[in-house]
GROMACS .gro file of C-alpha atoms in nm:
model
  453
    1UNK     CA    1  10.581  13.799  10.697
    2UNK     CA    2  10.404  14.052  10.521
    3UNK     CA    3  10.092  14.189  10.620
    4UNK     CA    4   9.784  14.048  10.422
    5UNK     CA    5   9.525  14.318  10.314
    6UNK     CA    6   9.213  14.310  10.522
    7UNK     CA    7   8.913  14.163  10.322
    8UNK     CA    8   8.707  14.472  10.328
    9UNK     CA    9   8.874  14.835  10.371
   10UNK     CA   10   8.796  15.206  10.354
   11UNK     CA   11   8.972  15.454  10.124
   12UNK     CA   12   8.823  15.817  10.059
   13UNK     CA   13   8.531  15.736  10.161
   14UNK     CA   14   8.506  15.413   9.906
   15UNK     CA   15   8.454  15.072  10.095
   16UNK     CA   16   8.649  14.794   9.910
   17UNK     CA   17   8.571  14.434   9.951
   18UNK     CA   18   8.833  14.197   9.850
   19UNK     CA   19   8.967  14.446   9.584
   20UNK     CA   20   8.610  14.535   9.484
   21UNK     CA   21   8.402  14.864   9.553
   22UNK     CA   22   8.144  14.809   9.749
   23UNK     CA   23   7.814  14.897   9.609
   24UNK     CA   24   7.559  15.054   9.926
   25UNK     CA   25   7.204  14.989   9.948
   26UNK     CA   26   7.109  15.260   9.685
   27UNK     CA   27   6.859  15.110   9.398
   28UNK     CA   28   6.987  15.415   9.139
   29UNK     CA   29   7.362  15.387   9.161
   30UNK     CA   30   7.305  15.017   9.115
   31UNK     CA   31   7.056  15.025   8.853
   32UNK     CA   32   7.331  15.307   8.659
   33UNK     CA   33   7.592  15.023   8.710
   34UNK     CA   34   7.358  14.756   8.604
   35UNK     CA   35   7.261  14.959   8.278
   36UNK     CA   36   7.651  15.072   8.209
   37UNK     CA   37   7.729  14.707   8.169
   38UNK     CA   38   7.444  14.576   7.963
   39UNK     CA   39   7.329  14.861   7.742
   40UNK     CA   40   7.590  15.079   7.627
   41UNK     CA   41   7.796  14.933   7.303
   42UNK     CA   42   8.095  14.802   7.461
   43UNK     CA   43   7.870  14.604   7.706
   44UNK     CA   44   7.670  14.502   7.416
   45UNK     CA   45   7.399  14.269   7.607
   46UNK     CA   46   7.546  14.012   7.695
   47UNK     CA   47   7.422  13.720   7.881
   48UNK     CA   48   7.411  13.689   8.298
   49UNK     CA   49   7.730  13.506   8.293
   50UNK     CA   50   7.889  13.804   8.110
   51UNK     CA   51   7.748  14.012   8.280
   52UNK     CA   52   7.858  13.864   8.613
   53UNK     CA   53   8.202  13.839   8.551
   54UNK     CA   54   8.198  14.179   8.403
   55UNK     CA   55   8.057  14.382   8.678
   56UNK     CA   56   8.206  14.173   8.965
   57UNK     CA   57   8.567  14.288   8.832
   58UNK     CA   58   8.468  14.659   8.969
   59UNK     CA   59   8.171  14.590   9.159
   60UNK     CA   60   8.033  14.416   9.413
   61UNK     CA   61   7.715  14.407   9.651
   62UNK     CA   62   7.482  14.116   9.847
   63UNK     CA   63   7.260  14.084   9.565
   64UNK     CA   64   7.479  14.098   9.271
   65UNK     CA   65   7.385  13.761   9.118
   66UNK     CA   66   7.026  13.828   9.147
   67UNK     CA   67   6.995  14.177   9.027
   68UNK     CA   68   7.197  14.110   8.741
   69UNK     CA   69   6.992  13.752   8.637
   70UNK     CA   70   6.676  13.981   8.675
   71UNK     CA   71   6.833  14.281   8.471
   72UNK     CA   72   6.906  14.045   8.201
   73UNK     CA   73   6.612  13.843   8.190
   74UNK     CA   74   6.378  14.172   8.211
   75UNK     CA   75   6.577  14.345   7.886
   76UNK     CA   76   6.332  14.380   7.553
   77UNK     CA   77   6.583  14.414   7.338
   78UNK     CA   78   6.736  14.081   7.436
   79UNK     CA   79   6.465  13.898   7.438
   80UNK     CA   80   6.360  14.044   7.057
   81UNK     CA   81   6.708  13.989   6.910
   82UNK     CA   82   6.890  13.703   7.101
   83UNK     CA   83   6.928  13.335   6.892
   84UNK     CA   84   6.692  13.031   7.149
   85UNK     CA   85   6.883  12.770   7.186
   86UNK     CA   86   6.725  12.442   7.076
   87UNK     CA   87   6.877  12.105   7.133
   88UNK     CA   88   7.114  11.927   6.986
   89UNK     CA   89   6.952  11.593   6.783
   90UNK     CA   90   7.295  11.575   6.598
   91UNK     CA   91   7.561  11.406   6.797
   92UNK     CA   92   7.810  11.696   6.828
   93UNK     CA   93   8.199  11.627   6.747
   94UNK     CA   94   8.408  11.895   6.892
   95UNK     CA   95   8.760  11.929   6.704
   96UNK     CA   96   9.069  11.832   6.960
   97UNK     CA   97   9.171  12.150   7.138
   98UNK     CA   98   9.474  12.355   7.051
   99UNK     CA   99   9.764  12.419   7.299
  100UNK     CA  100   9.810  12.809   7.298
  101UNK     CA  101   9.683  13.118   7.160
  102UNK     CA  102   9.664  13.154   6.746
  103UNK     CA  103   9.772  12.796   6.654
  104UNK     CA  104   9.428  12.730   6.557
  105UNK     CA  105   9.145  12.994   6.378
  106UNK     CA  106   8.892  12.911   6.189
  107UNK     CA  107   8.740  13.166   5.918
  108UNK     CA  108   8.392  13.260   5.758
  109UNK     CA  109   8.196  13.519   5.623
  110UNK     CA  110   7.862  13.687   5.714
  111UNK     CA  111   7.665  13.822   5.430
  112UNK     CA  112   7.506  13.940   5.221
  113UNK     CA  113   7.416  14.216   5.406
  114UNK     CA  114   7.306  14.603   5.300
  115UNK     CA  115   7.574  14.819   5.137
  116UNK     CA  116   7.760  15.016   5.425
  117UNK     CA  117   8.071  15.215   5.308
  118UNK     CA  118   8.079  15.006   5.010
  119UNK     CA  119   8.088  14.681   5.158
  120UNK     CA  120   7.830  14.403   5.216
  121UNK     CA  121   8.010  14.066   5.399
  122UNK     CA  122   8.198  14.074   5.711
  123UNK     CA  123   8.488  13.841   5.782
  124UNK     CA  124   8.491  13.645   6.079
  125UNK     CA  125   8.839  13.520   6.220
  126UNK     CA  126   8.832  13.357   6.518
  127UNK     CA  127   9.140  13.199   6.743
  128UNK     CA  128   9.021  12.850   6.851
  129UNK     CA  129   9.238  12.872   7.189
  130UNK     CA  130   9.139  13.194   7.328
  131UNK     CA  131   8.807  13.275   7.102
  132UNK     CA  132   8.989  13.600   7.052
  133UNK     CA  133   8.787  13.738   6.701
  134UNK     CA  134   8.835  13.961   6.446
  135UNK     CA  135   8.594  14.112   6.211
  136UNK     CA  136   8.662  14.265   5.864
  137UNK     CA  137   8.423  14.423   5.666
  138UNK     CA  138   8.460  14.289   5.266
  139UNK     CA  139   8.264  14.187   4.967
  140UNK     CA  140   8.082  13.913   4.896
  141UNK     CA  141   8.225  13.884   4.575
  142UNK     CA  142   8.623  13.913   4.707
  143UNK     CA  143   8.857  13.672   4.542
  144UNK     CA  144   9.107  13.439   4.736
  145UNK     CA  145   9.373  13.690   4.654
  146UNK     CA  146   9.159  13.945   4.864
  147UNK     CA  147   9.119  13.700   5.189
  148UNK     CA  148   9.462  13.625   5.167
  149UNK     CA  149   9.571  14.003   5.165
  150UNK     CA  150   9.311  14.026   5.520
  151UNK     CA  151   9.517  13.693   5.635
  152UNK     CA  152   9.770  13.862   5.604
  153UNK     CA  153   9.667  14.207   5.765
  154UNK     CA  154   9.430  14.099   6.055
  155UNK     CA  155   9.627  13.778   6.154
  156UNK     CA  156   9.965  13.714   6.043
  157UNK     CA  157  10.083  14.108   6.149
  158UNK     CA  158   9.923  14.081   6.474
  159UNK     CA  159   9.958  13.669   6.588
  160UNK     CA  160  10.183  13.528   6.359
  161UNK     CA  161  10.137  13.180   6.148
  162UNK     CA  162   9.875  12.953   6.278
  163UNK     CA  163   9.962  12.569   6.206
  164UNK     CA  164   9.610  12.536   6.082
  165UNK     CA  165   9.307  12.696   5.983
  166UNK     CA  166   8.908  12.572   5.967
  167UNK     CA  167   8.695  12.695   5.741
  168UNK     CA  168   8.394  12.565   5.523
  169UNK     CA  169   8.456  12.430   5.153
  170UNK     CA  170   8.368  12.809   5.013
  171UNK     CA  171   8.511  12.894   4.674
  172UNK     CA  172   8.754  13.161   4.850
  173UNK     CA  173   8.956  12.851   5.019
  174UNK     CA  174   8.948  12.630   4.768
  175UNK     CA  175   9.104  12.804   4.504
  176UNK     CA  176   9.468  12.718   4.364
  177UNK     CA  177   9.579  13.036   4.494
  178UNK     CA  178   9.486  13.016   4.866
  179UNK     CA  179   9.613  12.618   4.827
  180UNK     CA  180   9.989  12.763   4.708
  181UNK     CA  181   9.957  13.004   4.997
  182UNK     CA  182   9.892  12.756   5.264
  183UNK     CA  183  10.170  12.524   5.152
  184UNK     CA  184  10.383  12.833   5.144
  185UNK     CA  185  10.357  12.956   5.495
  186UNK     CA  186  10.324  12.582   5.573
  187UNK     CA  187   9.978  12.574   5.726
  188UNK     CA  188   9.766  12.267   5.701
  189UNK     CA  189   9.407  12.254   5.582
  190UNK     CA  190   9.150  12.146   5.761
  191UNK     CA  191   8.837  12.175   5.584
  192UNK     CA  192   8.486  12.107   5.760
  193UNK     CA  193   8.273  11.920   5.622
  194UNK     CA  194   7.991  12.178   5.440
  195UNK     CA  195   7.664  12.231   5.593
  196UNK     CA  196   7.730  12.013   5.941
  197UNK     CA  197   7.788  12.258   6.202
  198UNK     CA  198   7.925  12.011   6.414
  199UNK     CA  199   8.242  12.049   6.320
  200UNK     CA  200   8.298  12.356   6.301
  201UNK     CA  201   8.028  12.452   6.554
  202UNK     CA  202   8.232  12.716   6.763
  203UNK     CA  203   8.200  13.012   6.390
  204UNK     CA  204   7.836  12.952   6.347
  205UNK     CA  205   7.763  13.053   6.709
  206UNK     CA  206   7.994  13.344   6.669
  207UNK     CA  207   7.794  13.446   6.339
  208UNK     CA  208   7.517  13.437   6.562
  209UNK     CA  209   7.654  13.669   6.847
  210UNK     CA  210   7.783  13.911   6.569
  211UNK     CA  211   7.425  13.900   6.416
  212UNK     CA  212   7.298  14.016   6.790
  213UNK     CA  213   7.485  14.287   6.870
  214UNK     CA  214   7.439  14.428   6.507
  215UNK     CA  215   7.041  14.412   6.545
  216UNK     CA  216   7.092  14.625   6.880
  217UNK     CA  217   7.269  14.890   6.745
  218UNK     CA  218   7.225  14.955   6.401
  219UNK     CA  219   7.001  15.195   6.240
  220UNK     CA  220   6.693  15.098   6.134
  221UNK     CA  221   6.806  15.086   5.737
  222UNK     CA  222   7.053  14.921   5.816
  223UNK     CA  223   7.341  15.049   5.684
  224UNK     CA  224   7.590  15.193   5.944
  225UNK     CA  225   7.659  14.825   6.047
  226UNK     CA  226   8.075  14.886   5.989
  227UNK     CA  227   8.026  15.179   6.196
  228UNK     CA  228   7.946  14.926   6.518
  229UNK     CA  229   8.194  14.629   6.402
  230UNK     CA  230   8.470  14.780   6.640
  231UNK     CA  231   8.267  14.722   6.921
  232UNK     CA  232   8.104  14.431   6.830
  233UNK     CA  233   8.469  14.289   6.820
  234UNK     CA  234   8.579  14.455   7.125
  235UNK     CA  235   8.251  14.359   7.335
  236UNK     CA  236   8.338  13.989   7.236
  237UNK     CA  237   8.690  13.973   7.330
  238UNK     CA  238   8.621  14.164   7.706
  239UNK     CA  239   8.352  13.887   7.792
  240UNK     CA  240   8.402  13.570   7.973
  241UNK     CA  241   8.397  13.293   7.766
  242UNK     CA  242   8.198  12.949   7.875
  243UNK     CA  243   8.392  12.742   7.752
  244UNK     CA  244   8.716  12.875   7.842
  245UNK     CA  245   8.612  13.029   8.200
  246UNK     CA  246   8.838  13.322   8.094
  247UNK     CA  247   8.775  13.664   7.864
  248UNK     CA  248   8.974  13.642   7.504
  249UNK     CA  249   9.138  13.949   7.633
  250UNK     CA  250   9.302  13.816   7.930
  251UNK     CA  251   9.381  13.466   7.797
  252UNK     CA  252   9.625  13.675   7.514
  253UNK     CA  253   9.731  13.926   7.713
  254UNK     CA  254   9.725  13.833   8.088
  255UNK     CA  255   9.488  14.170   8.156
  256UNK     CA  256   9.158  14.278   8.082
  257UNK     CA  257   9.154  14.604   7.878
  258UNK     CA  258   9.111  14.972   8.066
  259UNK     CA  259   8.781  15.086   7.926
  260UNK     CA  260   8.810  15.466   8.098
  261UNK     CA  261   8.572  15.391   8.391
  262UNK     CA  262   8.627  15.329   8.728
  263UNK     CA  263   8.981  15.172   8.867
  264UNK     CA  264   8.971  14.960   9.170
  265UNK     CA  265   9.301  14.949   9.362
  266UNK     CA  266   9.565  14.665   9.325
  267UNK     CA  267   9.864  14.540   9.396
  268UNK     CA  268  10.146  14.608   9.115
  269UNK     CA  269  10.255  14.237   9.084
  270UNK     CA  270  10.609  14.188   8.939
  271UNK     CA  271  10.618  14.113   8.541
  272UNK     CA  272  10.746  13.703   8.669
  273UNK     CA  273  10.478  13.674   8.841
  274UNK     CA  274  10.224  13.756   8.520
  275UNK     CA  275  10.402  13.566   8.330
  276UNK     CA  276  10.324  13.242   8.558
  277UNK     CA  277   9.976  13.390   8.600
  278UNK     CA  278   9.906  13.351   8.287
  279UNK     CA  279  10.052  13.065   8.217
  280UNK     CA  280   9.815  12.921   8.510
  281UNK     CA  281   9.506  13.061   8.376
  282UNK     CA  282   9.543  12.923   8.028
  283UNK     CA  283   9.650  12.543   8.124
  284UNK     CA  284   9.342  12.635   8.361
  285UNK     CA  285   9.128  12.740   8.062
  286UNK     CA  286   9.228  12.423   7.832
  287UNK     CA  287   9.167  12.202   8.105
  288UNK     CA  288   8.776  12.361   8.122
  289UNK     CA  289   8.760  12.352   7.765
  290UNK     CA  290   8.772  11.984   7.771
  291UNK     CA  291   8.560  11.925   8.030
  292UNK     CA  292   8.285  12.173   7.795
  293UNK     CA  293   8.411  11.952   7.555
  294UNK     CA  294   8.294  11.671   7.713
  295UNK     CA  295   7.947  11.839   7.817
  296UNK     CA  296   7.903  11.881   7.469
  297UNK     CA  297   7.895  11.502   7.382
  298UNK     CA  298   7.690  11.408   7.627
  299UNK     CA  299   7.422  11.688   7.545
  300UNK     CA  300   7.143  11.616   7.265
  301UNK     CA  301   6.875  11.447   7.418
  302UNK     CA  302   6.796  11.697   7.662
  303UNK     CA  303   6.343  11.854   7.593
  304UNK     CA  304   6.221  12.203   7.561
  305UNK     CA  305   5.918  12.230   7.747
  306UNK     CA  306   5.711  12.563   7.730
  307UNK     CA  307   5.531  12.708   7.983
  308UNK     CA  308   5.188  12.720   7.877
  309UNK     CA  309   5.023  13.076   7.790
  310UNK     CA  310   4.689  13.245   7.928
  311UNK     CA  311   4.477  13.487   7.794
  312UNK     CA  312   4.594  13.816   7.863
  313UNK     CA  313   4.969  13.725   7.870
  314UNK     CA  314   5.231  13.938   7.677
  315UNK     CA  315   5.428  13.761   7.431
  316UNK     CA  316   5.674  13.780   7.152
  317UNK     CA  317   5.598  13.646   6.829
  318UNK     CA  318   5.871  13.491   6.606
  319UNK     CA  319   5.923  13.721   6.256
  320UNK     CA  320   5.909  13.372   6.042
  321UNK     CA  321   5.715  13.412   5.706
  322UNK     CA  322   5.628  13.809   5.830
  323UNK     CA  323   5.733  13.992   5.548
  324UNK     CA  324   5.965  14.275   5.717
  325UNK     CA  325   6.061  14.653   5.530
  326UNK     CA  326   6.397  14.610   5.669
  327UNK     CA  327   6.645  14.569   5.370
  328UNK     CA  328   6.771  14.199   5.558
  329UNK     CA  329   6.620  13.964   5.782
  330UNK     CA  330   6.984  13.834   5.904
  331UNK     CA  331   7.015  14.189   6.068
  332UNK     CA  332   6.642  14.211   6.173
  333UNK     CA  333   6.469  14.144   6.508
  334UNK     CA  334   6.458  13.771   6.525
  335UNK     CA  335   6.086  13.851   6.742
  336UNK     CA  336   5.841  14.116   6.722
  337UNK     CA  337   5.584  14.224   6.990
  338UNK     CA  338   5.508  14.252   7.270
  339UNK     CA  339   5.168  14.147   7.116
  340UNK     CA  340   4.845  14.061   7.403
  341UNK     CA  341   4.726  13.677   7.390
  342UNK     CA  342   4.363  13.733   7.304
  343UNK     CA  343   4.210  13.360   7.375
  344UNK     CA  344   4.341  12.995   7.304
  345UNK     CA  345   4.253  12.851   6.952
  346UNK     CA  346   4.270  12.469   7.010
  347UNK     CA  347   4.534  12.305   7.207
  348UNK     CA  348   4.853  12.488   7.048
  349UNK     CA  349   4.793  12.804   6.902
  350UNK     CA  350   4.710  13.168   7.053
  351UNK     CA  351   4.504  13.457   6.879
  352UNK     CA  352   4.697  13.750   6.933
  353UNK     CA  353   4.631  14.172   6.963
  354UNK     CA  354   4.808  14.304   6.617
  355UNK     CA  355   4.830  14.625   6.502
  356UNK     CA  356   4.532  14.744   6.265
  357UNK     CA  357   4.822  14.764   5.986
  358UNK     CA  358   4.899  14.424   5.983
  359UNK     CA  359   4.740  14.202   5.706
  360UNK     CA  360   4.827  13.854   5.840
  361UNK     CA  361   4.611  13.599   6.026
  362UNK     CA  362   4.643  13.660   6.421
  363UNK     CA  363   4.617  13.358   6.489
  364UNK     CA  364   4.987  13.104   6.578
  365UNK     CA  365   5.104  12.833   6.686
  366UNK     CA  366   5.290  12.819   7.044
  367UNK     CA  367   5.576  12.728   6.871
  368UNK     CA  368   5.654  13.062   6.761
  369UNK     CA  369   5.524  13.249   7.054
  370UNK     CA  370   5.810  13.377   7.355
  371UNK     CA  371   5.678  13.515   7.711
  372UNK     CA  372   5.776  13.847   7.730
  373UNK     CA  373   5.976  13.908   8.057
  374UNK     CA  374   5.857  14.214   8.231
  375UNK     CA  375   6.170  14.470   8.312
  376UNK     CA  376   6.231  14.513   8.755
  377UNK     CA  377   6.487  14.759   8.682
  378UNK     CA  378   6.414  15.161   8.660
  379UNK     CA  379   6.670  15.179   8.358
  380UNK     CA  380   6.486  14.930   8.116
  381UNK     CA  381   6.118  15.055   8.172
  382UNK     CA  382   6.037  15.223   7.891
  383UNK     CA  383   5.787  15.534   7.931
  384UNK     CA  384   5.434  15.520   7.851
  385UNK     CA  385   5.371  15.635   7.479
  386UNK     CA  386   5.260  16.011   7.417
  387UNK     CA  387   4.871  16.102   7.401
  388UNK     CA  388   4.820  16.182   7.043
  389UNK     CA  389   4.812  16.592   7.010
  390UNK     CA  390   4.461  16.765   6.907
  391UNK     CA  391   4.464  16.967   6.586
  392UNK     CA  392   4.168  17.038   6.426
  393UNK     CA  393   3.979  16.856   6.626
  394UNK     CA  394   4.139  16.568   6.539
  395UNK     CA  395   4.443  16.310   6.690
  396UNK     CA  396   4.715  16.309   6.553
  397UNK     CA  397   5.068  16.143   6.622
  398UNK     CA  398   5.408  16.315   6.640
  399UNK     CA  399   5.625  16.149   6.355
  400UNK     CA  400   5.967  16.051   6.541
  401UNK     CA  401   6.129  15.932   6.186
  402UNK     CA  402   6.073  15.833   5.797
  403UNK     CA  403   6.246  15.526   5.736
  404UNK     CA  404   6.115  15.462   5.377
  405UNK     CA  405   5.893  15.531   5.063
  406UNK     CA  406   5.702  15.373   4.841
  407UNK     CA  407   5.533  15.470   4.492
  408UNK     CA  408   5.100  15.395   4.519
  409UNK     CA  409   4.980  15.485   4.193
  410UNK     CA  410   5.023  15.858   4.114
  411UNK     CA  411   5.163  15.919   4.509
  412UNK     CA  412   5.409  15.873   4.721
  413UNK     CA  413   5.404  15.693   5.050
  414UNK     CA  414   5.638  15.719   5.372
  415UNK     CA  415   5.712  15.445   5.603
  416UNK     CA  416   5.661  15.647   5.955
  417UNK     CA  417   5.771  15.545   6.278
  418UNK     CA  418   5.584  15.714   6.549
  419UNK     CA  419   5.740  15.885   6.863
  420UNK     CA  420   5.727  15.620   7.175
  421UNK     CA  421   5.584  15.326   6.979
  422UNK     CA  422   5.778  15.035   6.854
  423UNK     CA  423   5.854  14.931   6.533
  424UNK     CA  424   5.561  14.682   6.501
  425UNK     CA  425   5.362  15.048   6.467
  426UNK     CA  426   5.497  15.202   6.153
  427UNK     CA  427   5.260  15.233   5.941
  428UNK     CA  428   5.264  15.359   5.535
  429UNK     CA  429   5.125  15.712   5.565
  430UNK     CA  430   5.046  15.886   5.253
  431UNK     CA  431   5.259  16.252   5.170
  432UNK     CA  432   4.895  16.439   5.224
  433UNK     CA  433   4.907  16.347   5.556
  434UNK     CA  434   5.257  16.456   5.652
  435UNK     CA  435   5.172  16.801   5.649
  436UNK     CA  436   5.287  16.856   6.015
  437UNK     CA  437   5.599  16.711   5.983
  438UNK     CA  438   5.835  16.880   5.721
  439UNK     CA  439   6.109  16.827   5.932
  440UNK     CA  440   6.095  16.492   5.979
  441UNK     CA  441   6.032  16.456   5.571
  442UNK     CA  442   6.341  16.724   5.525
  443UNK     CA  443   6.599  16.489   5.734
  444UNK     CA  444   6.478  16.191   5.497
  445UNK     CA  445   6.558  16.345   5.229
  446UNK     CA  446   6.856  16.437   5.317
  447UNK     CA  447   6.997  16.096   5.346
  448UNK     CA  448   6.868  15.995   5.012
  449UNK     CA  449   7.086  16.022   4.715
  450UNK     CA  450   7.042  16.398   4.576
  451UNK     CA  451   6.795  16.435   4.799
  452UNK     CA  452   6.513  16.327   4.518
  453UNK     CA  453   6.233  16.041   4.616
   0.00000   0.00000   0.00000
């Protein structure tokens, strides 16, 4: 009989624990780890499941599960841009699951969003097996002729004919044309019924996870978004799905993608043998997608409690009815902050610390207020904002970028955003008092068309 590996080796100096490199005791090479896989666009922030699975197929150390739960629930840019879930009050209907990869997708569109290379929707096709996406960038005004031609390009050349596809009751689908198609390639409609998530829940809560990597990444005009959809789409597929217990990746092709970091030593199975792998792991993965399934019936009833606030706490405040200079609020942080809780105004609402700039009443209702998680990890801490520099004999504020400008009366005013401060602290400056910064006012125009205001 062949001998079995040992369950923790040494190679070149690298200890390996059941196939996995053993992380030592050393906060800053786990820390760079914990950042690599959260942070940088292919990670794209995902959740501590993801995150788990993700680092655990390289990595591995005594604290793993912790570290990572903390990393996650410490990251500001999560907590500003990531969708709360809410209960369920509608009873939810999952649709009956298919039997392999690509028999099943269901399509929709995001939009409209800001003009980037000349388009304004994205496309959202998603295989109902493996939750393997893809995203196109389009129009909001493309014809059914258009989404059949990206049918045809990001589907049918790649996976073949599905046997059915969901979508809502758009115009796109319902046209003659798309009808004719269908019946052509002999693919039955399924239409969801419009406006009830429920049954076609799985798209909407991609939308959403689309929505949340774009608000991480994109500028602050928001108009490179097309620039980040190949890594939206490729951060999606690499992560473990919930449902499925399995990444989109592996589920398709029976191996997770080489992303041109570190390679952990293993066997060189035989191609039989990764053929009945994977032939395991997706009767395994339709098997857990029932029992989610299931999970999913029997949820709806469950209460959100808060935990109550004191003065003094940090929170995030929710961006409804705040009027945002952002060209979209789809693409925009869902929270702003972190604001100070100034005192308790009856039983449910909070005065908060603003900025001077802001013209709004400061003080809400818990409801839209979210405790900001303090960051344990080196890599999230962000540093202390700059004293303002003396000229003059007066402060004044290093100008990091100009992200806008407005006409007030016979001038011209800039929408500055000020090195080390967040967003929440641009403020409308007037040209008069941009005099130190005509580089900053140089690279704005730049980007505009001919360069005129």
């Amino acid at each position: 009989m062949k001998k079995q590996p040992e369950k923790v080796w040494e190679n070149k100096g690298i200890i390996y624990r059941q196939g996995r490199i053993y992380v030592p005791d050393n906060q800053e090479i786990r820390d760079f780890i914990l950042h690599d896989h959260h942070n940088s666009p292919d990670a794209g922030h995902p959740g501590t499941y993801r995150m788990l699975e993700s680092v655990k197929r390289t990595f591995w150390w005594p604290t793993i599960k912790t570290d990572i739960r903390r990393y996650v629930r410490g990251c500001d840019m999560c907590q500003k841009n990531k969708t709360i879930r809410r209960p369920d009050h509608i009873p939810l209907n999952p649709l009956p699951i298919p039997d392999k990869p690509w028999e099943e997708i269901s399509i929709d569109m995001i939009g409209p969003l800001p003009k980037s290379k000349e388009k304004d929707a994205i496309i959202v096709i998603v295989d109902r097996f493996s939750k393997m996406i893809h995203l196109v960038p389009t129009t909001t005004s493309l014809t059914s002729m258009d989404l059949a031609e990206i049918y045809k390009e990001e589907v049918w050349r790649h996976h073949g004919i599905p046997k059915r596809i969901i979508s809502d009751r758009g115009p796109q689908f319902a046209s003659k044309f798309m009808e004719s198609l269908c019946k052509a390639l002999g693919i039955e409609r399924n239409l969801s019924t419009a406006y009830h998530p429920q049954t076609d829940g799985q798209t909407e809560r991609m939308n959403q996870e689309i929505e949340t990597y774009l608000r991480a990444f994109i500028n602050y005009r928001q108009d490179d978004w097309t620039r980040w959809l190949p890594m939206a789409e490729f951060h999606y597929n690499d992560k473990t799905h919930a449902a499925t217990g399995q990444t989109p990746f592996f589920l398709n092709y029976g191996l997770h993608p080489w992303k041109g970091n570190i390679t952990v030593e293993t066997t060189n199975p035989t191609a039989t043998s990764l053929i009945e792998e994977l032939e395991n792991v997706r009767e395994e993965a339709k098997a857990a997608m029932e029992t989610n399934n299931e999970m999913m019936r029997e949820r709806g009833n469950n209460k959100h409690h808060k935990e109550p606030f004191a003065e003094g706490d940090k929170v995030w405040l929710e961006t409804t009815n705040i009027h945002s200079n952002r060209p979209t609020r789809k693409l925009d942080h869902k929270r702003y902050g972190p604001f100070e809780i100034l005192k308790q105004i009856g039983d449910r609402s909070y005065k908060l610390k603003l900025p001077d700039t802001w013209a709004i009443h400061d003080v809400f209702h818990t409801s839209l207020l979210t405790k900001v998680r303090d960051p344990e990890f080196d890599s999230q801490k962000k540093p202390t904002p700059p004293p303002p520099d003396i000229i003059n004999e007066e402060e004044e504020y290093e100008v990091e970028e100009i992200r806008g400008h407005r006409r007030r009366g016979r001038g011209i005013q800039f929408l500055v955003h000020w090195k080390g401060y967040g967003n929440e602290d641009d403020s409308w400056i007037p040209q008069s008092s941009l005099e130190n910064a005509e580089e900053a006012l140089s690279e704005y125009r730049a980007k505009l068309p001919n360069g005129k205001l």
